[in-house]
mmCIF file of C-alpha atoms in Angstrom:
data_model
loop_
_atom_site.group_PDB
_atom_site.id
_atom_site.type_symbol
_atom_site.label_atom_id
_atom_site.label_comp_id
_atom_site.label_asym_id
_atom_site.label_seq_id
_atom_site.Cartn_x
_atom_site.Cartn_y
_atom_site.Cartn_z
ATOM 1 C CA UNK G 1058 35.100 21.360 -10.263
ATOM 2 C CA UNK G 1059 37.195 19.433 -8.278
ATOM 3 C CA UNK G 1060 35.577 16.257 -6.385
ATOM 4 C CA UNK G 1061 36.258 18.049 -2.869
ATOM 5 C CA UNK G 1062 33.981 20.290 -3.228
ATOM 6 C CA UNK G 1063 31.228 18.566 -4.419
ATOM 7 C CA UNK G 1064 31.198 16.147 -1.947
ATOM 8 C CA UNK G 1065 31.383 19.167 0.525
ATOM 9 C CA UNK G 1066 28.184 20.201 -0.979
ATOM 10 C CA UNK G 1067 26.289 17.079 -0.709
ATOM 11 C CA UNK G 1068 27.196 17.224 2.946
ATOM 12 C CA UNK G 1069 25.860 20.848 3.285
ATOM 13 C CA UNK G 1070 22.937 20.028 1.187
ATOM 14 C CA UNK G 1071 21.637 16.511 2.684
ATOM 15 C CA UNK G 1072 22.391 18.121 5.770
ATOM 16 C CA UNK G 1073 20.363 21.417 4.942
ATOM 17 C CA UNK G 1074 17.479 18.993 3.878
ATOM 18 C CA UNK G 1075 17.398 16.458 6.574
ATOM 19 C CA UNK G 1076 17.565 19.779 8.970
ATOM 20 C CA UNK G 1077 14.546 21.444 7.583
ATOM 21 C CA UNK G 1078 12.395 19.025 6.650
ATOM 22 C CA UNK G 1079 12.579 16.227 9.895
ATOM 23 C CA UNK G 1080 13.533 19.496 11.927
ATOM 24 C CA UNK G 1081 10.448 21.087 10.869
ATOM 25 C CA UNK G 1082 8.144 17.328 12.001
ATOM 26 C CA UNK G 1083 9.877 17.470 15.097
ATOM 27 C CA UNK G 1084 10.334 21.387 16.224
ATOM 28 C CA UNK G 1085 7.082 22.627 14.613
ATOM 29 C CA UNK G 1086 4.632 20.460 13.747
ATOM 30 C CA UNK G 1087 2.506 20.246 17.039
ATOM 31 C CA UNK G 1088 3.973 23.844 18.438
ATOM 32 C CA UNK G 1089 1.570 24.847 20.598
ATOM 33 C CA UNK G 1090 -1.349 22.727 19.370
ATOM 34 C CA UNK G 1091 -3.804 24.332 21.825
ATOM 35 C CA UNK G 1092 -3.796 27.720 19.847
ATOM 36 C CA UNK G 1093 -2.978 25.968 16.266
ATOM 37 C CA UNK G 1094 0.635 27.249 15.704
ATOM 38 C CA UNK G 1095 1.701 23.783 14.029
ATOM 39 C CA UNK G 1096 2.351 23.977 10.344
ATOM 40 C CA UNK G 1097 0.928 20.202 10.269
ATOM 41 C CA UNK G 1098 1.152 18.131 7.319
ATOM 42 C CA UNK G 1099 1.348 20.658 4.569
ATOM 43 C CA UNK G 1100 3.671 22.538 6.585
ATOM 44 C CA UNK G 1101 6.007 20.056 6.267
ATOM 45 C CA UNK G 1102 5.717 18.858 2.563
ATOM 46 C CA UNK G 1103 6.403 22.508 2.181
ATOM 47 C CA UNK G 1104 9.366 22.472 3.878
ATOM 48 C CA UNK G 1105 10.755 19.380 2.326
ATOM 49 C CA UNK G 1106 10.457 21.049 -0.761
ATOM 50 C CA UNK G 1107 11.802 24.470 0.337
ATOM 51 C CA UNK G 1108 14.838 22.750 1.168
ATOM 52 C CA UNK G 1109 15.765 21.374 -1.842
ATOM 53 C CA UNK G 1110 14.603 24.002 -3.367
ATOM 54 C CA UNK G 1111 16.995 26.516 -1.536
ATOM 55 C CA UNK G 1112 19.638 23.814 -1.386
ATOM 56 C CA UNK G 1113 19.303 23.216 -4.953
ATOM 57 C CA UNK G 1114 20.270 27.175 -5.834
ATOM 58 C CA UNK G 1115 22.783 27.197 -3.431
ATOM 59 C CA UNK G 1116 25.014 23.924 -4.374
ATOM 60 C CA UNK G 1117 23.432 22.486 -8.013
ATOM 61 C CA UNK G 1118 25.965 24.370 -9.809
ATOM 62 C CA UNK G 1119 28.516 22.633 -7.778
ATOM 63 C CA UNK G 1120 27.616 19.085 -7.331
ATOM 64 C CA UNK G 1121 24.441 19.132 -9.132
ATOM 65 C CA UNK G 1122 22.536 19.042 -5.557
ATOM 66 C CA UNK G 1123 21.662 15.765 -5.449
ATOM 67 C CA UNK G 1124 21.037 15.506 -1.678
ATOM 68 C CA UNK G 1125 19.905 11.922 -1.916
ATOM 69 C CA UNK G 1126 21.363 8.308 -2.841
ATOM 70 C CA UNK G 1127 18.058 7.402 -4.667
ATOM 71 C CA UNK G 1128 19.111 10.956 -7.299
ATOM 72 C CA UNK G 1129 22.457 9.649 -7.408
ATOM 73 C CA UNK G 1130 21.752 6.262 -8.625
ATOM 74 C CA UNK G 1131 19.540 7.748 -11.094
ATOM 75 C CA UNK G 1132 21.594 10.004 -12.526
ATOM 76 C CA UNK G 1133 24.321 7.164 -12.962
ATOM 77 C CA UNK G 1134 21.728 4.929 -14.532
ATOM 78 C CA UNK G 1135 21.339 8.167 -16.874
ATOM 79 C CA UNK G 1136 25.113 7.843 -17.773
ATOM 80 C CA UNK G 1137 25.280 11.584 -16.300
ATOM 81 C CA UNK G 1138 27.462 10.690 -13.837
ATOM 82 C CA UNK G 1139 30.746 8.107 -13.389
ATOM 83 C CA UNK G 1140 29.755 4.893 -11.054
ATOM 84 C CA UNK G 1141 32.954 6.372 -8.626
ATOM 85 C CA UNK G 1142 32.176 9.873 -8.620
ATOM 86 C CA UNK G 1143 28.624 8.179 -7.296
ATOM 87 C CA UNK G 1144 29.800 6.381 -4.450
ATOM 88 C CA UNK G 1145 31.427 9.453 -2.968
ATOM 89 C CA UNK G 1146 28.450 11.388 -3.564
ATOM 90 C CA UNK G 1147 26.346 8.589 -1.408
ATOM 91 C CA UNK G 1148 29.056 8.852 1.107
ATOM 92 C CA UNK G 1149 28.460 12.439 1.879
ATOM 93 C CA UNK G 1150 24.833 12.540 1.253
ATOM 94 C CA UNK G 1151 24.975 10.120 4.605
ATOM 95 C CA UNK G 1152 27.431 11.912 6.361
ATOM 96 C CA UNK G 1153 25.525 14.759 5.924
ATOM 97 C CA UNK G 1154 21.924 13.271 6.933
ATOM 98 C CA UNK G 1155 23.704 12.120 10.190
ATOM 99 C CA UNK G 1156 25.135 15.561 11.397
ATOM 100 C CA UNK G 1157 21.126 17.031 10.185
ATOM 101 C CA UNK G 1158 19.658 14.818 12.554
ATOM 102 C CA UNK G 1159 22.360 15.437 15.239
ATOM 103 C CA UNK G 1160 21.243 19.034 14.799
ATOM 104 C CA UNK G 1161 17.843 18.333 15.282
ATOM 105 C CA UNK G 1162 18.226 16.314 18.686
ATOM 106 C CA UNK G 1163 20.576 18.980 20.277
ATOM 107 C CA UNK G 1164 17.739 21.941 19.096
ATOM 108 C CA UNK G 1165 15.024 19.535 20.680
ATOM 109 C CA UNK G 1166 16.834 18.604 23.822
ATOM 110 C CA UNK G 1167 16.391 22.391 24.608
ATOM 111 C CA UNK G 1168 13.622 22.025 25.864
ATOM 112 C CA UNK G 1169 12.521 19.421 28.888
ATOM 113 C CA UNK G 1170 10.789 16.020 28.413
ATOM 114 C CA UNK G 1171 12.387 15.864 24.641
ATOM 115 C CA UNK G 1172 13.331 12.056 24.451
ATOM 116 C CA UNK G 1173 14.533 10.234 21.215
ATOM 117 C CA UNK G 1174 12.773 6.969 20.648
ATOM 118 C CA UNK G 1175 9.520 5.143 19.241
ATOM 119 C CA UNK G 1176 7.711 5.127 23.196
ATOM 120 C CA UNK G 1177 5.032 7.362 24.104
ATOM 121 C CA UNK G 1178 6.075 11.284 24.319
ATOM 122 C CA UNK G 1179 9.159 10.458 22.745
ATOM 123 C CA UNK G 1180 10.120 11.635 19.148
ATOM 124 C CA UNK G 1181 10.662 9.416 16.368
ATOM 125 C CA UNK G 1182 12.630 12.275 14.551
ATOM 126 C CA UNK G 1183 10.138 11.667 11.779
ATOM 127 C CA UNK G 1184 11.707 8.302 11.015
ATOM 128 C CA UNK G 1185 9.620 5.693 7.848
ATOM 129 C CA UNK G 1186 8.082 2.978 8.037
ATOM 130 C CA UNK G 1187 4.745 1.165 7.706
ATOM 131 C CA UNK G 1188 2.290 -0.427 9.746
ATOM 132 C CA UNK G 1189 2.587 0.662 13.282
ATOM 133 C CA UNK G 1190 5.306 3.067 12.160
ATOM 134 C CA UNK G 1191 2.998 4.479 9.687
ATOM 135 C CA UNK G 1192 1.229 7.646 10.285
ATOM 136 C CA UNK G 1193 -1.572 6.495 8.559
ATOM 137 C CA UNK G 1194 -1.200 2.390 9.566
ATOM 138 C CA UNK G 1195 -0.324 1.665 5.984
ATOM 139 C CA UNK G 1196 0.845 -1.933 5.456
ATOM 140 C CA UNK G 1197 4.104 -2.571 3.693
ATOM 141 C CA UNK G 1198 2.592 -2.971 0.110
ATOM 142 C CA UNK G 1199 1.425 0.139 0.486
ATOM 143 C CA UNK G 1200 4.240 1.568 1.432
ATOM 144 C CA UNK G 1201 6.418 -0.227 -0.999
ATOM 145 C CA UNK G 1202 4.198 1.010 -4.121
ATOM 146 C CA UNK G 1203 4.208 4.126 -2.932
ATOM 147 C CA UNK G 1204 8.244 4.659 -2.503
ATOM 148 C CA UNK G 1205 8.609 3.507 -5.498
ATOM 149 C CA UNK G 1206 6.236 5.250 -7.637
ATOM 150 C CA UNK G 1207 6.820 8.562 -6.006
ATOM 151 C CA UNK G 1208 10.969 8.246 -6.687
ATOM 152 C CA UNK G 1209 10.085 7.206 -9.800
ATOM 153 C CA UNK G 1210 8.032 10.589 -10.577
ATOM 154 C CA UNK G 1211 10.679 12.736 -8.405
ATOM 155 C CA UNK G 1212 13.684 11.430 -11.066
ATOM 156 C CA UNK G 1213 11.421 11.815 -14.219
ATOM 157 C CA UNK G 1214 11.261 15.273 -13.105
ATOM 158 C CA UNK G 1215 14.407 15.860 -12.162
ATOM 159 C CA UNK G 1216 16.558 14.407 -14.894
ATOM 160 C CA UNK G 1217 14.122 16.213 -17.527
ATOM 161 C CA UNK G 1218 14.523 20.206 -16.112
ATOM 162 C CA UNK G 1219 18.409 19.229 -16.277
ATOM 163 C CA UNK G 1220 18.193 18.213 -19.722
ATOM 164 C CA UNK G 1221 19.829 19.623 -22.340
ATOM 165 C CA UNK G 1222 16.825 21.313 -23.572
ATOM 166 C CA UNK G 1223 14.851 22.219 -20.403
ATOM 167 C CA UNK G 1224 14.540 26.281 -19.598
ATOM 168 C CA UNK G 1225 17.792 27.292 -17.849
ATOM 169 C CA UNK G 1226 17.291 28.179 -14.059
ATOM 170 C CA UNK G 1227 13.863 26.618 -13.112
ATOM 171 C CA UNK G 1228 15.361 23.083 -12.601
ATOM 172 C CA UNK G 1229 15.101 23.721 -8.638
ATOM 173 C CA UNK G 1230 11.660 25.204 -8.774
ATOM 174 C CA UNK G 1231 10.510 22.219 -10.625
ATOM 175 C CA UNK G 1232 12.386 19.809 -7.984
ATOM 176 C CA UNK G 1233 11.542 21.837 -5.108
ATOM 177 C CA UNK G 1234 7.769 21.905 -5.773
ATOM 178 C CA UNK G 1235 8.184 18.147 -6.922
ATOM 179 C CA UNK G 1236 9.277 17.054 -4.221
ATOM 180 C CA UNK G 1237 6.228 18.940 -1.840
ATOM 181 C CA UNK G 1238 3.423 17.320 -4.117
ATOM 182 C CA UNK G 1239 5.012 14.007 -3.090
ATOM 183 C CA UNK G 1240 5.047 14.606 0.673
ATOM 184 C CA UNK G 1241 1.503 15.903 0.143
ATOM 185 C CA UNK G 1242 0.586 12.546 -1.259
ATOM 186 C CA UNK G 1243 2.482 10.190 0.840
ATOM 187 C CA UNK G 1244 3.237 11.686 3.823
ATOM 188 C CA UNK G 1245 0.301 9.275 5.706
ATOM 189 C CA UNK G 1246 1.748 6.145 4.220
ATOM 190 C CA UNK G 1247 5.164 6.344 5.459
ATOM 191 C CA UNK G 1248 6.369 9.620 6.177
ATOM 192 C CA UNK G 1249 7.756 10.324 3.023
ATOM 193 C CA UNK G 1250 11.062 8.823 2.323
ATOM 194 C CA UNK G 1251 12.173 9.249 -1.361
ATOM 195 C CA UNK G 1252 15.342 9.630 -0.144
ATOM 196 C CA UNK G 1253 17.565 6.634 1.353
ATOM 197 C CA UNK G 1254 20.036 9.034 3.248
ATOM 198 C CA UNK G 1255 17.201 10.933 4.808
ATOM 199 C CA UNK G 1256 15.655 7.377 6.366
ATOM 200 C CA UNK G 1257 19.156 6.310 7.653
ATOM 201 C CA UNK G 1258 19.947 9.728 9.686
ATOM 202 C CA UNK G 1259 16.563 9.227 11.839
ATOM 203 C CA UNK G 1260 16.894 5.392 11.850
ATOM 204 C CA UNK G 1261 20.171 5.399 13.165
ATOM 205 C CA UNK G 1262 19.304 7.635 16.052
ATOM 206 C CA UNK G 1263 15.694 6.158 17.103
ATOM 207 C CA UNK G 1264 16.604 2.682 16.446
ATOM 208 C CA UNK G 1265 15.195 -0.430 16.645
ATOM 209 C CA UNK G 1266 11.925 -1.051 14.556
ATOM 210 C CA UNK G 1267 12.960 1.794 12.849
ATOM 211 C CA UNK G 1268 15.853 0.416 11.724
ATOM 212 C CA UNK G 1269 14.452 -2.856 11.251
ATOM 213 C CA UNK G 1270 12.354 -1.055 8.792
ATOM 214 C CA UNK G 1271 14.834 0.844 7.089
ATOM 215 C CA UNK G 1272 15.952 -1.606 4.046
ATOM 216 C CA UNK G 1273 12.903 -0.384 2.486
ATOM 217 C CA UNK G 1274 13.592 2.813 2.161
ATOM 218 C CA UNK G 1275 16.925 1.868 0.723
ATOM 219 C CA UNK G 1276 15.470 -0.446 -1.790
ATOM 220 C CA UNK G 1277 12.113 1.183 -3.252
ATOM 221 C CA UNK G 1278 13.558 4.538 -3.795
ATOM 222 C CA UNK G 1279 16.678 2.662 -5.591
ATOM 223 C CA UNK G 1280 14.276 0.589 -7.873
ATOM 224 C CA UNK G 1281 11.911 3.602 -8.478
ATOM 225 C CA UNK G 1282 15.306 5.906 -9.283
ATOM 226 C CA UNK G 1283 17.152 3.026 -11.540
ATOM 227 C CA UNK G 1284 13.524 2.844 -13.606
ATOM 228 C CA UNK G 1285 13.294 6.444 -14.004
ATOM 229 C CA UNK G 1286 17.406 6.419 -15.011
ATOM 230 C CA UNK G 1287 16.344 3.665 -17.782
ATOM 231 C CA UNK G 1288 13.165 5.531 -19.231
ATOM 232 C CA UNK G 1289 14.538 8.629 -19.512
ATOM 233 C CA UNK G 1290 17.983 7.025 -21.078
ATOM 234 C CA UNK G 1291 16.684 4.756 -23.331
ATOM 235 C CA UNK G 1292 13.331 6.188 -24.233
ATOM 236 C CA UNK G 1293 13.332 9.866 -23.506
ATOM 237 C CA UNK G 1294 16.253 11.186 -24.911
ATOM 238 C CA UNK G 1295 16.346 8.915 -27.618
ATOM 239 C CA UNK G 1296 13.149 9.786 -28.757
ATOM 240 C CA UNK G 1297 14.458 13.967 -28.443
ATOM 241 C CA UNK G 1298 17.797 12.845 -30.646
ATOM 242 C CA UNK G 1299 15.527 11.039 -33.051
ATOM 243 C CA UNK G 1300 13.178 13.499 -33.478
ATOM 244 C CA UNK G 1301 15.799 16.356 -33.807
ATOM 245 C CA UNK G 1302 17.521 14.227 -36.452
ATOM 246 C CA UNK G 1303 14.402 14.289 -38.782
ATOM 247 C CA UNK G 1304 13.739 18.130 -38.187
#
């Protein structure tokens, strides 16, 4: 598979997740709230996870379906993946979470009053962040435990239904429904992030305390993805060679 068109997919598929998931915060969320139409917080952990799901199906067997800097790193850490090949893939996971969010603010300015920014009645584009730019006022412990912990979990998943041995064609299933347990969890301390490229597209267009904020949510999910890449290299499949060796 030539490198071309996996990067092509990353674009499509970072931009196919940043599109549903922030779309669905901004476009549907509070629809209509005084007859109840919004799909509110669950609505939107299942969308999150409905588009990687879908995206997963649609461009895995190309690129793998990454969708997300924090997988990336991850996967290299797991020696799956060449340190160059990886820095293209981050590339067009941004590229892609730019033109989503783009989308998004041309769909919204359909309608009057839409405004992009952190002041009241504007949007925030679901951007992260803690404290005041926490949904639930979580401070920035809290919000740094919890990016971490929950990438952590997302790439133990992940890099185990792509083993070798894990049942051929669940892998997005597994991903997909992952990755809505986590916005179920953490979507009231910072909006869910898990996903560098996802932060930046938002960040970039809100601006300033959300990008103020926004080294966080390149760090954590790093740290929590590079852990997971470790375990599951050193510990995990060693242990599955070892064992298989004494069978």
């Amino acid at each position: 598979m030539s490198l071309e068109r996996k990067l092509l997919a990353e674009v499509l598929g970072t931009l196919w997740l940043v599109l549903g998931g922030c779309g669905s915060v901004v476009l549907a969320t509070n629809f209509m709230p005084e007859t109840n139409l919004g799909i509110g917080l669950a609505g939107v952990a299942l969308a999150f996870g409905l588009t990687v799901l879908t995206g997963a199906y649609a461009f895995g067997h190309i690129s793998g379906g990454h969708f997300n800097p924090a997988v990336t790193l991850g996967v290299l850490t797991a020696r799956r993946i060449e340190a160059r090949e990886a820095i293209a893939y981050i590339v067009a996971q941004l590229v892609g979470a730019v033109i989503g969010t783009g989308i998004i603010v041309i769909i919204a300015n359909g309608v009057d009053g839409f405004s992009v920014g952190l002041g009241r009645g504007e949007s925030d584009l679901a951007i992260n962040g803690w404290a005041n730019l926490s949904p639930g006022g979580y401070d920035f412990w809290a919000a740094l435990v919890t990016e971490i912990v929950m990438t952590f979990f997302f790439l133990v998943v992940i890099l185990g239904v792509t083993g070798k041995e894990a049942p051929i064609g669940f892998a997005p299933l597994s991903i997909g429904l992952t990755l809505t347990l986590i916005h179920l969890i953490s979507i009231p301390v910072t909006n869910t992030s898990v996903n560098p490229a996802r932060s930046t597209g938002p960040a970039l267009f809100v601006g300033g305390e959300a990008l103020e904020q926004l080294w966080l949510f390149w760090l954590a999910p790093i740290v929590g993805a590079v852990l997971a890449g470790l375990l599951h290299h050193y510990v995990i499949e060693e242990r599955a060679v070892t064992v298989e060796g004494y069978g």
